[in-house]
Coordinates of C-alpha atoms in Angstrom, one line a residue:
Chain A
X212 CA -45.1 -8.8 39.3
X213 CA -42.3 -6.7 40.6
X214 CA -39.9 -9.6 40.4
X215 CA -40.6 -10.3 36.7
X216 CA -40.3 -6.6 35.8
X217 CA -36.8 -6.5 37.3
X218 CA -35.6 -9.5 35.3
X219 CA -33.8 -8.5 32.1
X220 CA -36.0 -9.9 29.3
X221 CA -32.9 -10.7 27.3
X222 CA -32.3 -13.6 29.7
X223 CA -35.5 -15.2 28.4
X224 CA -34.0 -15.4 25.0
X225 CA -30.8 -17.0 26.2
X226 CA -32.4 -19.2 28.8
X227 CA -33.2 -22.2 26.5
X228 CA -29.7 -22.2 25.2
X229 CA -28.2 -21.9 28.6
X230 CA -30.3 -24.8 29.8
X231 CA -29.3 -26.9 26.9
X232 CA -25.6 -26.2 27.5
X233 CA -26.0 -27.0 31.2
X234 CA -27.9 -30.2 30.6
X235 CA -26.2 -31.5 27.4
X236 CA -22.7 -30.4 28.1
X237 CA -22.3 -29.8 31.9
X238 CA -24.2 -32.9 32.8
X239 CA -22.1 -35.4 30.9
X240 CA -18.9 -33.7 32.1
X241 CA -19.9 -34.1 35.7
X242 CA -20.9 -37.7 34.9
X243 CA -17.4 -38.3 33.4
X244 CA -15.8 -36.9 36.5
X245 CA -18.1 -39.1 38.6
X246 CA -17.2 -42.2 36.6
X247 CA -13.5 -41.5 36.9
X248 CA -13.8 -41.6 40.7
X249 CA -16.3 -44.5 41.1
X250 CA -15.7 -47.0 38.3
X251 CA -14.8 -49.9 38.9
X252 CA -14.7 -49.0 42.6
X253 CA -14.9 -45.6 44.5
X254 CA -11.6 -43.9 45.1
X255 CA -8.6 -42.4 43.3
X256 CA -7.5 -45.7 41.9
X257 CA -7.8 -44.6 38.3
X258 CA -5.7 -41.6 38.9
X259 CA -3.0 -43.6 40.8
X260 CA -2.7 -45.9 37.8
X261 CA -1.5 -42.9 35.8
X262 CA 1.7 -43.0 37.9
X263 CA 1.8 -46.7 38.6
X264 CA 1.2 -48.3 35.3
X265 CA 4.0 -48.2 32.7
X266 CA 1.6 -48.4 29.8
X267 CA -0.2 -45.3 30.9
X268 CA 3.0 -43.4 31.6
X269 CA 4.2 -44.3 28.1
X270 CA 0.9 -43.2 26.7
X271 CA 1.1 -39.7 28.3
X272 CA 4.7 -39.3 27.2
X273 CA 4.0 -40.3 23.6
X274 CA 1.0 -37.9 23.4
X275 CA 3.0 -35.0 24.8
X276 CA 6.0 -35.7 22.6
X277 CA 3.9 -36.0 19.4
X278 CA 1.9 -32.9 20.3
X279 CA 5.0 -30.8 21.1
X280 CA 6.9 -31.8 17.9
X281 CA 3.7 -31.2 15.9
X282 CA 3.3 -27.7 17.4
X283 CA 6.9 -26.7 16.8
X284 CA 6.9 -27.9 13.2
X285 CA 3.5 -26.4 12.4
X286 CA 4.4 -23.0 13.9
X287 CA 7.8 -22.9 12.0
X288 CA 6.2 -23.9 8.7
X289 CA 3.1 -21.8 9.3
X290 CA 5.3 -18.8 10.1
X291 CA 7.1 -19.2 6.7
X292 CA 3.8 -19.5 4.9
X293 CA 2.3 -16.6 6.7
X294 CA 5.4 -14.5 6.0
X295 CA 5.2 -15.2 2.3
X296 CA 1.5 -14.4 2.3
X297 CA 2.0 -11.1 4.1
X298 CA 4.6 -10.0 1.6
X299 CA 3.1 -10.9 -1.8
X300 CA 0.6 -8.9 -3.9
X301 CA -2.9 -8.9 -2.6
X302 CA -4.3 -11.1 -5.5
X303 CA -1.6 -13.7 -4.9
X304 CA -2.4 -13.6 -1.1
X305 CA -6.1 -14.3 -1.8
X306 CA -5.1 -17.3 -4.0
X307 CA -2.8 -18.7 -1.3
X308 CA -5.6 -18.2 1.3
X309 CA -7.9 -20.2 -0.9
X310 CA -5.5 -23.1 -1.0
X311 CA -5.2 -23.0 2.8
X312 CA -8.9 -23.0 3.2
X313 CA -9.4 -25.8 0.7
X314 CA -7.1 -28.0 2.7
X315 CA -9.0 -26.8 5.8
X316 CA -12.3 -28.0 4.4
X317 CA -11.2 -31.5 3.3
X318 CA -12.1 -34.2 5.8
X319 CA -9.2 -35.3 8.0
X320 CA -10.1 -38.9 7.0
X321 CA -9.6 -38.2 3.3
X322 CA -6.3 -36.4 4.0
X323 CA -5.0 -39.3 6.2
X324 CA -5.7 -41.9 3.5
X325 CA -4.2 -39.7 0.9
X326 CA -1.0 -39.8 2.9
X327 CA -1.1 -43.6 3.0
X328 CA -1.5 -43.7 -0.8
X329 CA 1.4 -41.3 -1.2
X330 CA 3.8 -42.6 1.4
X331 CA 2.8 -46.2 2.0
X332 CA 4.9 -49.3 1.2
X333 CA 3.3 -49.4 -2.3
X334 CA 2.7 -45.7 -2.4
X335 CA 3.5 -43.3 -5.1
X336 CA 6.7 -42.1 -3.5
X337 CA 8.2 -45.4 -2.6
X338 CA 7.3 -47.0 -6.0
X339 CA 8.7 -44.0 -7.8
X340 CA 12.0 -44.2 -5.9
X341 CA 12.3 -47.9 -6.4
X342 CA 11.6 -47.6 -10.2
X343 CA 14.2 -44.9 -10.4
X344 CA 16.6 -47.3 -8.8
X345 CA 17.4 -45.0 -5.9
X346 CA 16.3 -47.4 -3.2
X347 CA 15.8 -51.2 -3.2
X348 CA 13.5 -51.5 -0.1
X349 CA 10.5 -49.2 0.5
X350 CA 11.2 -46.5 3.1
X351 CA 8.7 -46.8 6.1
X352 CA 7.2 -43.3 6.0
X353 CA 3.9 -44.3 7.5
X354 CA 2.6 -46.7 10.2
X355 CA 5.1 -45.1 12.6
X356 CA 5.6 -41.9 14.5
X357 CA 7.1 -40.1 11.4
X358 CA 3.8 -40.8 9.6
X359 CA 1.8 -39.5 12.5
X360 CA 3.8 -36.3 12.6
X361 CA 3.5 -35.8 8.8
X362 CA -0.2 -36.2 8.9
X363 CA -0.7 -34.0 12.0
X364 CA 1.5 -31.2 10.9
X365 CA -0.2 -31.1 7.5
X366 CA -3.5 -30.9 9.2
X367 CA -2.4 -28.3 11.8
X368 CA -0.6 -25.8 9.6
X369 CA -3.7 -23.7 8.7
X370 CA -4.4 -23.3 12.4
X371 CA -0.9 -21.9 12.8
X372 CA -1.0 -19.7 9.7
X373 CA -4.2 -17.8 10.4
X374 CA -3.3 -16.2 13.7
X375 CA 0.3 -15.5 12.7
X376 CA -0.8 -13.9 9.4
X377 CA -3.3 -11.7 11.3
X378 CA -0.4 -10.6 13.6
X379 CA 1.8 -9.9 10.6
X380 CA -0.8 -7.9 8.8
X381 CA -1.3 -5.8 12.0
X382 CA 2.3 -4.5 11.8
X383 CA 2.7 -0.9 10.8
X384 CA 5.0 -0.9 7.8
X385 CA 6.5 2.4 9.0
X386 CA 7.8 0.7 12.1
X387 CA 9.9 -1.6 9.8
X388 CA 11.0 1.4 7.7
X389 CA 12.0 3.1 11.0
X390 CA 14.2 0.2 11.8
X391 CA 15.9 0.3 8.4
X392 CA 16.2 4.0 8.6
X393 CA 18.0 3.7 12.0
X394 CA 20.6 1.5 10.3
X395 CA 19.4 -2.1 11.0
X396 CA 20.3 -4.7 8.5
X397 CA 17.3 -6.8 7.2
X398 CA 18.1 -9.7 9.5
X399 CA 18.4 -7.3 12.5
X400 CA 15.0 -5.8 11.6
X401 CA 13.5 -9.2 11.5
X402 CA 14.9 -10.5 14.8
X403 CA 14.5 -7.3 16.8
X404 CA 11.3 -5.8 15.5
X405 CA 9.3 -8.1 13.2
X406 CA 9.5 -11.4 15.2
X407 CA 8.7 -9.7 18.6
X408 CA 5.7 -7.9 17.1
X409 CA 4.4 -11.2 15.7
X410 CA 4.8 -13.0 19.1
X411 CA 1.1 -12.8 20.1
X412 CA 0.3 -14.6 16.8
X413 CA 2.9 -17.2 17.4
X414 CA 1.6 -17.9 20.9
X415 CA -2.0 -18.0 19.7
X416 CA -1.1 -20.4 16.8
X417 CA 1.0 -22.7 19.1
X418 CA -1.7 -22.8 21.7
X419 CA -4.4 -23.7 19.1
X420 CA -2.2 -26.4 17.5
X421 CA -1.2 -27.9 20.8
X422 CA -4.7 -28.1 22.2
X423 CA -6.1 -29.5 19.0
X424 CA -3.3 -32.1 18.8
X425 CA -3.9 -33.4 22.3
X426 CA -7.3 -34.7 21.2
X427 CA -6.2 -36.0 17.8
X428 CA -7.7 -39.4 17.0
X429 CA -8.0 -40.4 13.3
X430 CA -4.6 -39.4 12.1
X431 CA -2.5 -41.2 14.8
X432 CA -4.7 -44.2 14.6
X433 CA -4.3 -44.7 10.9
X434 CA -0.9 -43.3 10.1
X435 CA 0.6 -44.7 13.3
X436 CA -0.4 -48.2 12.3
X437 CA -1.2 -49.1 15.9
X438 CA 2.4 -48.4 17.0
X439 CA 1.9 -44.8 18.1
X440 CA -0.8 -44.8 20.8
X441 CA -2.1 -41.4 21.8
X442 CA -4.6 -40.5 24.5
X443 CA -7.7 -40.2 22.2
X444 CA -7.2 -43.6 20.6
X445 CA -6.6 -45.1 24.0
X446 CA -9.8 -43.7 25.4
X447 CA -11.7 -45.0 22.5
X448 CA -10.3 -48.5 23.0
X449 CA -11.1 -48.4 26.7
X450 CA -14.7 -47.5 26.0
X451 CA -15.4 -49.7 23.0
X452 CA -13.2 -52.7 23.4
X453 CA -12.0 -53.3 27.0
X454 CA -14.9 -51.5 28.6
X455 CA -12.8 -49.9 31.3
X456 CA -14.9 -46.7 31.5
X457 CA -13.2 -45.5 34.7
X458 CA -9.8 -45.3 33.0
X459 CA -11.3 -43.6 30.0
X460 CA -13.1 -41.1 32.1
X461 CA -9.9 -40.4 34.1
X462 CA -7.9 -39.7 31.0
X463 CA -10.6 -37.4 29.6
X464 CA -10.6 -35.5 32.9
X465 CA -6.8 -35.2 32.9
X466 CA -6.8 -33.9 29.3
X467 CA -9.5 -31.3 30.0
X468 CA -7.7 -30.2 33.1
X469 CA -4.4 -29.9 31.3
X470 CA -5.9 -27.7 28.6
X471 CA -7.5 -25.5 31.2
X472 CA -4.3 -25.3 33.1
X473 CA -2.4 -24.4 29.9
X474 CA -4.9 -21.6 29.2
X475 CA -4.6 -20.3 32.7
X476 CA -0.8 -20.2 32.7
X477 CA -0.9 -18.4 29.4
X478 CA -3.4 -15.9 30.7
X479 CA -0.9 -15.0 33.4
X480 CA 1.6 -13.9 30.7
X481 CA -0.7 -12.2 28.2
X482 CA -4.2 -11.2 27.5
X483 CA -5.8 -14.4 26.2
X484 CA -8.3 -12.5 24.1
X485 CA -5.5 -10.8 22.3
X486 CA -3.8 -14.1 21.5
X487 CA -7.0 -15.8 20.3
X488 CA -8.0 -12.6 18.4
X489 CA -4.8 -13.0 16.5
X490 CA -2.5 -10.2 17.6
X491 CA -2.8 -6.6 18.7
X492 CA -1.9 -3.5 16.9
Chain B
X244 CA 25.5 18.8 22.3
X245 CA 27.8 16.7 20.3
X246 CA 25.6 16.5 17.3
X247 CA 27.2 19.1 15.1
X248 CA 27.1 17.7 11.6
X249 CA 30.2 17.7 9.5
X250 CA 28.2 17.1 6.4
X251 CA 24.6 17.2 5.3
X252 CA 24.4 19.2 2.1
X253 CA 22.1 17.5 -0.4
X254 CA 21.7 17.9 -4.1
X255 CA 18.7 16.6 -6.0
X256 CA 19.1 16.4 -9.8
X257 CA 16.3 15.8 -12.2
X258 CA 14.4 13.5 -9.7
X259 CA 11.4 11.7 -11.2
X260 CA 9.2 9.1 -9.7
X261 CA 6.6 7.4 -11.9
X262 CA 4.0 4.8 -10.9
X263 CA 2.9 3.4 -14.2
X264 CA 1.5 6.4 -16.1
X265 CA 1.3 8.6 -13.0
X266 CA 4.1 11.0 -12.2
X267 CA 4.3 11.5 -8.5
X268 CA 7.5 13.5 -8.7
X269 CA 8.0 15.2 -12.1
X270 CA 11.6 16.5 -12.2
X271 CA 13.0 18.1 -9.1
X272 CA 16.2 20.1 -9.0
X273 CA 17.2 21.4 -5.6
X274 CA 20.2 22.3 -3.6
X275 CA 19.7 21.7 0.1
X276 CA 22.3 23.6 2.2
X277 CA 24.2 22.0 5.1
X278 CA 22.5 22.7 8.4
X279 CA 19.4 24.5 7.0
X280 CA 15.8 24.0 8.0
X281 CA 14.1 23.3 4.7
X282 CA 10.3 22.7 4.4
X283 CA 8.5 20.9 1.6
X284 CA 5.1 22.5 1.5
X285 CA 2.2 21.4 -0.6
X286 CA -1.3 20.0 -0.7
X287 CA -1.8 16.2 -0.6
X288 CA -0.8 14.7 -3.9
X289 CA 1.8 17.3 -4.6
X290 CA 4.6 14.7 -4.3
X291 CA 6.2 16.1 -1.2
X292 CA 6.0 12.8 0.8
X293 CA 7.2 10.8 -2.2
X294 CA 10.2 13.1 -2.5
X295 CA 11.0 12.7 1.2
X296 CA 10.7 8.9 0.8
X297 CA 13.1 9.0 -2.1
X298 CA 15.6 11.0 -0.1
X299 CA 15.2 8.5 2.8
X300 CA 15.8 5.6 0.4
X301 CA 12.4 3.9 0.8
X302 CA 11.4 4.7 -2.8
X303 CA 13.7 4.3 -5.8
X304 CA 14.0 7.2 -8.2
X305 CA 12.7 6.5 -11.7
X306 CA 15.2 9.0 -13.0
X307 CA 17.7 11.5 -11.6
X308 CA 20.3 11.5 -8.8
X309 CA 20.6 12.3 -5.2
X310 CA 24.0 13.5 -3.9
X311 CA 25.2 13.9 -0.3
X312 CA 28.0 16.4 -0.1
X313 CA 28.8 15.7 -3.8
X314 CA 28.7 11.9 -3.5
X315 CA 25.9 10.0 -5.3
X316 CA 23.7 8.0 -2.9
X317 CA 20.8 7.3 -5.3
X318 CA 21.3 3.5 -5.2
X319 CA 22.3 3.3 -1.5
X320 CA 19.7 1.3 0.6
X321 CA 17.9 3.2 3.3
X322 CA 19.8 1.4 6.2
X323 CA 23.1 2.6 4.8
X324 CA 22.2 6.3 4.3
X325 CA 22.4 7.3 7.9
X326 CA 19.6 9.7 7.7
X327 CA 17.4 10.2 10.7
X328 CA 13.7 10.2 10.2
X329 CA 10.6 11.2 12.2
X330 CA 7.7 9.3 10.7
X331 CA 4.1 10.3 10.5
X332 CA 2.5 8.8 13.6
X333 CA 6.1 8.4 14.9
X334 CA 6.4 4.6 14.2
X335 CA 8.0 3.9 17.6
X336 CA 8.8 0.3 18.4
X337 CA 5.8 -0.6 20.6
X338 CA 7.5 -3.5 22.3
X339 CA 10.6 -1.6 23.4
X340 CA 11.0 0.9 26.2
X341 CA 11.8 4.5 25.6
X342 CA 15.5 3.9 26.3
X343 CA 15.6 0.9 23.9
X344 CA 13.8 2.9 21.2
X345 CA 16.3 5.8 21.5
X346 CA 19.4 3.4 21.7
X347 CA 18.3 1.2 18.8
X348 CA 20.4 2.9 16.1
X349 CA 23.5 2.5 18.3
X350 CA 22.6 -1.0 19.4
X351 CA 22.3 -2.3 15.8
X352 CA 25.7 -0.8 15.1
X353 CA 27.1 -2.9 17.8
X354 CA 28.2 -0.1 20.1
X355 CA 29.1 -1.0 23.7
X356 CA 26.3 -0.9 26.3
X357 CA 27.9 1.9 28.4
X358 CA 28.2 4.2 25.4
X359 CA 24.6 3.5 24.4
X360 CA 23.4 4.3 27.9
X361 CA 25.3 7.5 28.0
X362 CA 24.0 8.6 24.7
X363 CA 20.4 7.7 25.6
X364 CA 20.6 9.8 28.8
X365 CA 22.0 12.7 26.7
X366 CA 19.2 12.5 24.2
X367 CA 16.5 12.2 26.9
X368 CA 17.8 15.4 28.4
X369 CA 17.8 17.1 25.0
X370 CA 14.1 16.3 24.5
X371 CA 13.3 16.8 28.3
X372 CA 12.1 13.2 28.9
X373 CA 14.6 12.2 31.6
X374 CA 13.0 9.8 34.0
X375 CA 10.8 8.2 31.4
X376 CA 13.4 5.7 30.0
X377 CA 11.6 2.6 31.3
X378 CA 8.2 3.5 29.9
X379 CA 6.6 1.9 26.8
X380 CA 5.6 4.2 24.0
X381 CA 1.9 3.4 24.7
X382 CA 2.3 4.8 28.2
X383 CA 3.3 8.3 26.9
X384 CA 1.2 11.2 25.6
X385 CA 1.3 12.1 21.9
X386 CA 3.7 15.0 22.5
X387 CA 6.0 12.8 24.5
X388 CA 6.0 10.1 21.8
X389 CA 6.8 12.7 19.3
X390 CA 9.9 13.8 21.4
X391 CA 11.0 10.1 21.7
X392 CA 10.8 9.8 17.9
X393 CA 13.0 12.9 17.6
X394 CA 15.5 11.6 20.1
X395 CA 15.6 8.2 18.4
X396 CA 16.2 9.8 15.0
X397 CA 19.0 12.1 16.3
X398 CA 20.7 9.6 18.6
X399 CA 23.3 8.5 15.9
X400 CA 24.1 12.1 14.9
X401 CA 22.8 11.8 11.4
X402 CA 23.8 14.6 8.9
X403 CA 20.3 14.9 7.7
X404 CA 17.0 14.6 9.6
X405 CA 13.8 14.0 7.6
X406 CA 10.5 14.8 9.2
X407 CA 7.2 13.6 7.7
X408 CA 4.4 15.8 9.1
X409 CA 5.6 15.1 12.6
X410 CA 3.0 17.4 14.2
X411 CA 0.0 16.1 12.4
X412 CA -1.2 14.0 15.3
X413 CA -1.0 16.7 17.9
X414 CA -3.7 19.1 18.9
X415 CA -3.5 22.7 17.8
X416 CA -2.2 24.3 21.0
X417 CA 0.5 21.6 21.5
X418 CA 1.5 22.1 17.9
X419 CA 2.6 25.7 18.4
X420 CA 4.5 24.7 21.5
X421 CA 6.3 21.9 19.7
X422 CA 7.1 24.1 16.7
X423 CA 9.2 26.3 19.1
X424 CA 10.9 23.3 20.5
X425 CA 11.7 21.9 17.1
X426 CA 13.2 25.2 16.0
X427 CA 15.3 25.4 19.1
X428 CA 16.4 21.8 18.7
X429 CA 17.5 22.6 15.1
X430 CA 19.6 25.5 16.3
X431 CA 21.3 23.3 18.9
X432 CA 22.1 20.2 16.9
X433 CA 23.0 21.9 13.6
X434 CA 21.7 19.0 11.5
X435 CA 20.1 19.6 8.2
X436 CA 16.3 19.4 8.7
X437 CA 14.0 18.5 5.8
X438 CA 10.5 18.9 6.9
X439 CA 7.3 17.9 5.1
X440 CA 4.0 19.6 5.9
X441 CA 0.8 20.9 4.3
X442 CA 0.4 23.4 7.1
X443 CA 1.5 26.9 6.0
X444 CA 1.8 28.2 9.6
X445 CA 4.4 25.5 10.4
X446 CA 6.2 26.3 7.2
X447 CA 6.3 30.0 7.8
X448 CA 7.3 30.0 11.4
X449 CA 10.1 27.3 11.4
X450 CA 11.9 27.2 8.1
X451 CA 15.0 28.9 6.7
X452 CA 13.6 28.1 3.3
X453 CA 10.3 26.8 2.0
X454 CA 9.8 24.7 -1.2
X455 CA 6.2 25.1 -2.4
X456 CA 5.3 22.0 -4.4
X457 CA 2.5 21.3 -6.8
X458 CA 1.8 18.3 -9.0
X459 CA 5.2 16.8 -8.4
X460 CA 7.0 20.0 -9.4
X461 CA 8.6 22.9 -7.5
X462 CA 6.4 25.9 -7.7
X463 CA 8.7 28.3 -5.9
X464 CA 11.6 28.2 -3.4
X465 CA 12.6 30.9 -1.0
X466 CA 12.7 32.2 2.6
X467 CA 9.3 32.4 4.2
X468 CA 9.4 36.2 3.9
X469 CA 10.4 36.1 0.2
X470 CA 7.6 33.7 -0.5
X471 CA 5.0 35.7 1.4
X472 CA 6.0 39.1 0.1
X473 CA 7.0 38.2 -3.4
X474 CA 5.0 35.2 -4.6
X475 CA 5.6 34.4 -8.2
X476 CA 2.4 32.5 -9.0
X477 CA -1.2 32.6 -8.1
X478 CA -0.8 29.1 -6.5
X479 CA 2.1 30.2 -4.3
X480 CA 0.3 33.4 -3.3
X481 CA -2.9 31.6 -2.3
X482 CA -1.3 28.5 -0.7
X483 CA 1.0 30.5 1.6
X484 CA -1.3 33.0 3.2
X485 CA -4.3 34.7 1.7
X486 CA -4.3 36.9 -1.3
X487 CA -6.4 39.1 -3.6
X488 CA -5.8 38.9 -7.3
X489 CA -6.1 42.0 -9.6
X490 CA -6.0 42.3 -13.4
X491 CA -4.1 45.4 -14.4
X492 CA -1.9 46.4 -17.3
X493 CA -2.5 43.1 -19.0
X494 CA -1.2 40.9 -16.2
X495 CA -2.2 39.4 -12.8
X496 CA -1.2 40.9 -9.5
X497 CA -1.3 39.6 -6.0
X498 CA -2.1 41.8 -3.1
X499 CA -2.3 40.6 0.6
X500 CA -5.5 41.6 2.5
X501 CA -3.5 43.4 5.2
X502 CA -1.7 45.6 2.6
X503 CA -4.9 47.3 1.6
X504 CA -5.9 50.4 3.6
X505 CA -9.4 51.7 4.0
X506 CA -9.7 55.5 3.4
X507 CA -12.6 57.9 3.2
X508 CA -15.0 57.6 0.3
X509 CA -13.7 59.3 -2.9
X510 CA -10.1 58.9 -1.8
X511 CA -7.7 56.1 -2.7
X512 CA -7.2 54.1 -5.8
X513 CA -10.6 52.5 -6.0
X514 CA -13.9 52.8 -4.2
X515 CA -16.1 50.0 -3.0
X516 CA -19.0 48.9 -0.8
X517 CA -18.7 46.8 2.4
X518 CA -20.3 43.4 1.9
X519 CA -19.5 41.9 5.2
X520 CA -17.1 42.0 8.1
X521 CA -15.9 39.3 10.5
X522 CA -14.3 39.9 13.9
X523 CA -11.1 37.8 14.5
X524 CA -9.8 39.4 17.7
X525 CA -6.7 41.3 16.5
X526 CA -8.0 41.9 13.0
X527 CA -11.3 42.8 11.3
X528 CA -11.8 41.0 8.0
X529 CA -13.8 42.9 5.4
X530 CA -15.3 41.7 2.1
X531 CA -15.5 44.8 -0.1
X532 CA -17.1 44.9 -3.5
X533 CA -15.3 47.0 -6.1
X534 CA -16.3 47.9 -9.6
X535 CA -12.8 47.3 -11.0
X536 CA -11.6 44.2 -9.3
X537 CA -14.7 42.4 -7.9
X538 CA -14.8 41.4 -4.2
X539 CA -11.6 42.1 -2.3
X540 CA -10.6 40.9 1.1
X541 CA -9.2 43.6 3.4
X542 CA -7.7 43.0 6.9
X543 CA -7.7 45.9 9.2
X544 CA -6.0 46.2 12.6
X545 CA -9.0 46.0 15.0
X546 CA -7.4 48.6 17.4
X547 CA -5.9 51.1 15.1
X548 CA -8.4 51.0 12.2
X549 CA -11.0 53.3 13.8
X550 CA -14.7 52.3 14.3
X551 CA -15.9 49.3 12.4
X552 CA -17.7 50.0 9.1
X553 CA -21.1 48.4 8.6
X554 CA -22.2 46.4 5.6
X555 CA -23.4 48.7 2.8
X556 CA -20.9 51.5 3.8
X557 CA -19.0 53.2 0.9
X558 CA -15.2 53.4 1.3
X559 CA -12.1 54.1 -0.6
X560 CA -9.3 51.5 -1.0
X561 CA -5.7 52.4 -1.2
X562 CA -2.3 50.6 -1.2
X563 CA 1.4 51.4 -1.6
X564 CA 3.0 50.7 -4.9
X565 CA 5.0 47.8 -3.6
X566 CA 2.0 46.1 -2.1
X567 CA 0.8 44.7 -5.4
X568 CA 3.2 42.0 -6.7
X569 CA 3.2 41.0 -10.4
X570 CA 2.7 37.2 -11.1
X571 CA 4.1 35.0 -13.7
X572 CA 1.6 33.7 -16.2

């Protein structure tokens, strides 16, 4: 009796959910970790392959390269879009936000195939250029790394725009006026005041884009045409085709660990909640 | 200090600011003298902040001209006007240290580091913040932030300093203290100060001249004493201090509560009955009902005015001829 009266009854409400998370989420995670250490045989063999096997090293390098380029491009383009949105009339901003959200809501599969139709060998762009007599051979926009980057950046831009826009809208206009009043040219005001004040938004956006890019599957698989192999697709092949579950589990563990490590490093430099909340005032 | 301004006289000519059909500033003509402490005083919506923003260059004038020492600057962008400004809420750069905030105006002008450091040290001394140079604004108290904002605005020796309700965020006690410091600072740097406030006490205690504004127009300009003793309109009389209004000889008169004396019943110009009294420490404030002028407010020196009168008591009211000031219609 005394025990139950000391227990906060709120826990009873959370308990089923907590149990569900532990069983349905924690369980499989432990299982994956276990698999990566035991399949096909116990030991660190799967992890050693990461260093020993050329194909795996190349896989990791490709993934990191594509994710980094995607992040840089998405943040630069996202910053421009957010800057425009922060500086137009409110009605126009709402309209721009609607367009961003619409592209947000369209399935990644649909968007990827749209890019093929636009940029493929017989796509709208190549056909148009050939008919206009500008080129004689179609330009390979897709089924290579350029195609993957186009598709991924297009998908990721909203994730960069939203936190950056939040940071921009949090800036006190008087601070910018103060800069001008003190004699700073517009470019000086931007580099010395505006950009530093939007840094939390930039970091949050970059973090979000990079982490999401790491696990990208559909876009690289389709727009890469099998030539740009990234971790997610490789894992899928190991599980469904070659049945090397140990290798797949090892890669999943490595990915999860890198994301957590990234978050940890960032938390050393700034308050993570501030970054994910989209800037401070 | 090396901040004595060689210029700083401003002329405002027919300034108008319209937002669609709304006139925020409705024709201002004003001569602001070099080195003076001028206060723009008015209720919110009187156009005083818009006027300041036009002088700063953040708002374009719809009509009219602004001249600095005779040269038109109406079209000059804010960053080329070289006017210092202390913003409402200070608008310090939150990501820069105190020293970087104060040195900003010199740094964007490409001055050498040693010169900036020297000037920053000088300004910190001026506002008594030496030792705080490495702090961030968020680590300072409101009063200290206000002083950093002042130092930042004065660091490049501007001919004119604009202040937009700089004491609004401070508590009452600190405000009186900072008023003294501001006045002292103005004496030392010799810069023209243009100060916007809705607080009559600030206006009275600090300014060389006060501009009372109403509905985008100037209601009256003058020294604090002039405005207090000789208000020309009912609005000026009631916005700056308290006033009773009398109707006599076909026109309106203003008479300050402390200029009315209480005398024995039957003496004085009019007689009345005490409605209420309130004790305010140095003064007793009476409400007295008179047959001729309705209820009048009378302030009496609590120590020299004799024993307090109780509500219902009959008294005579008297005043000197110059106590009642005729008002414009």
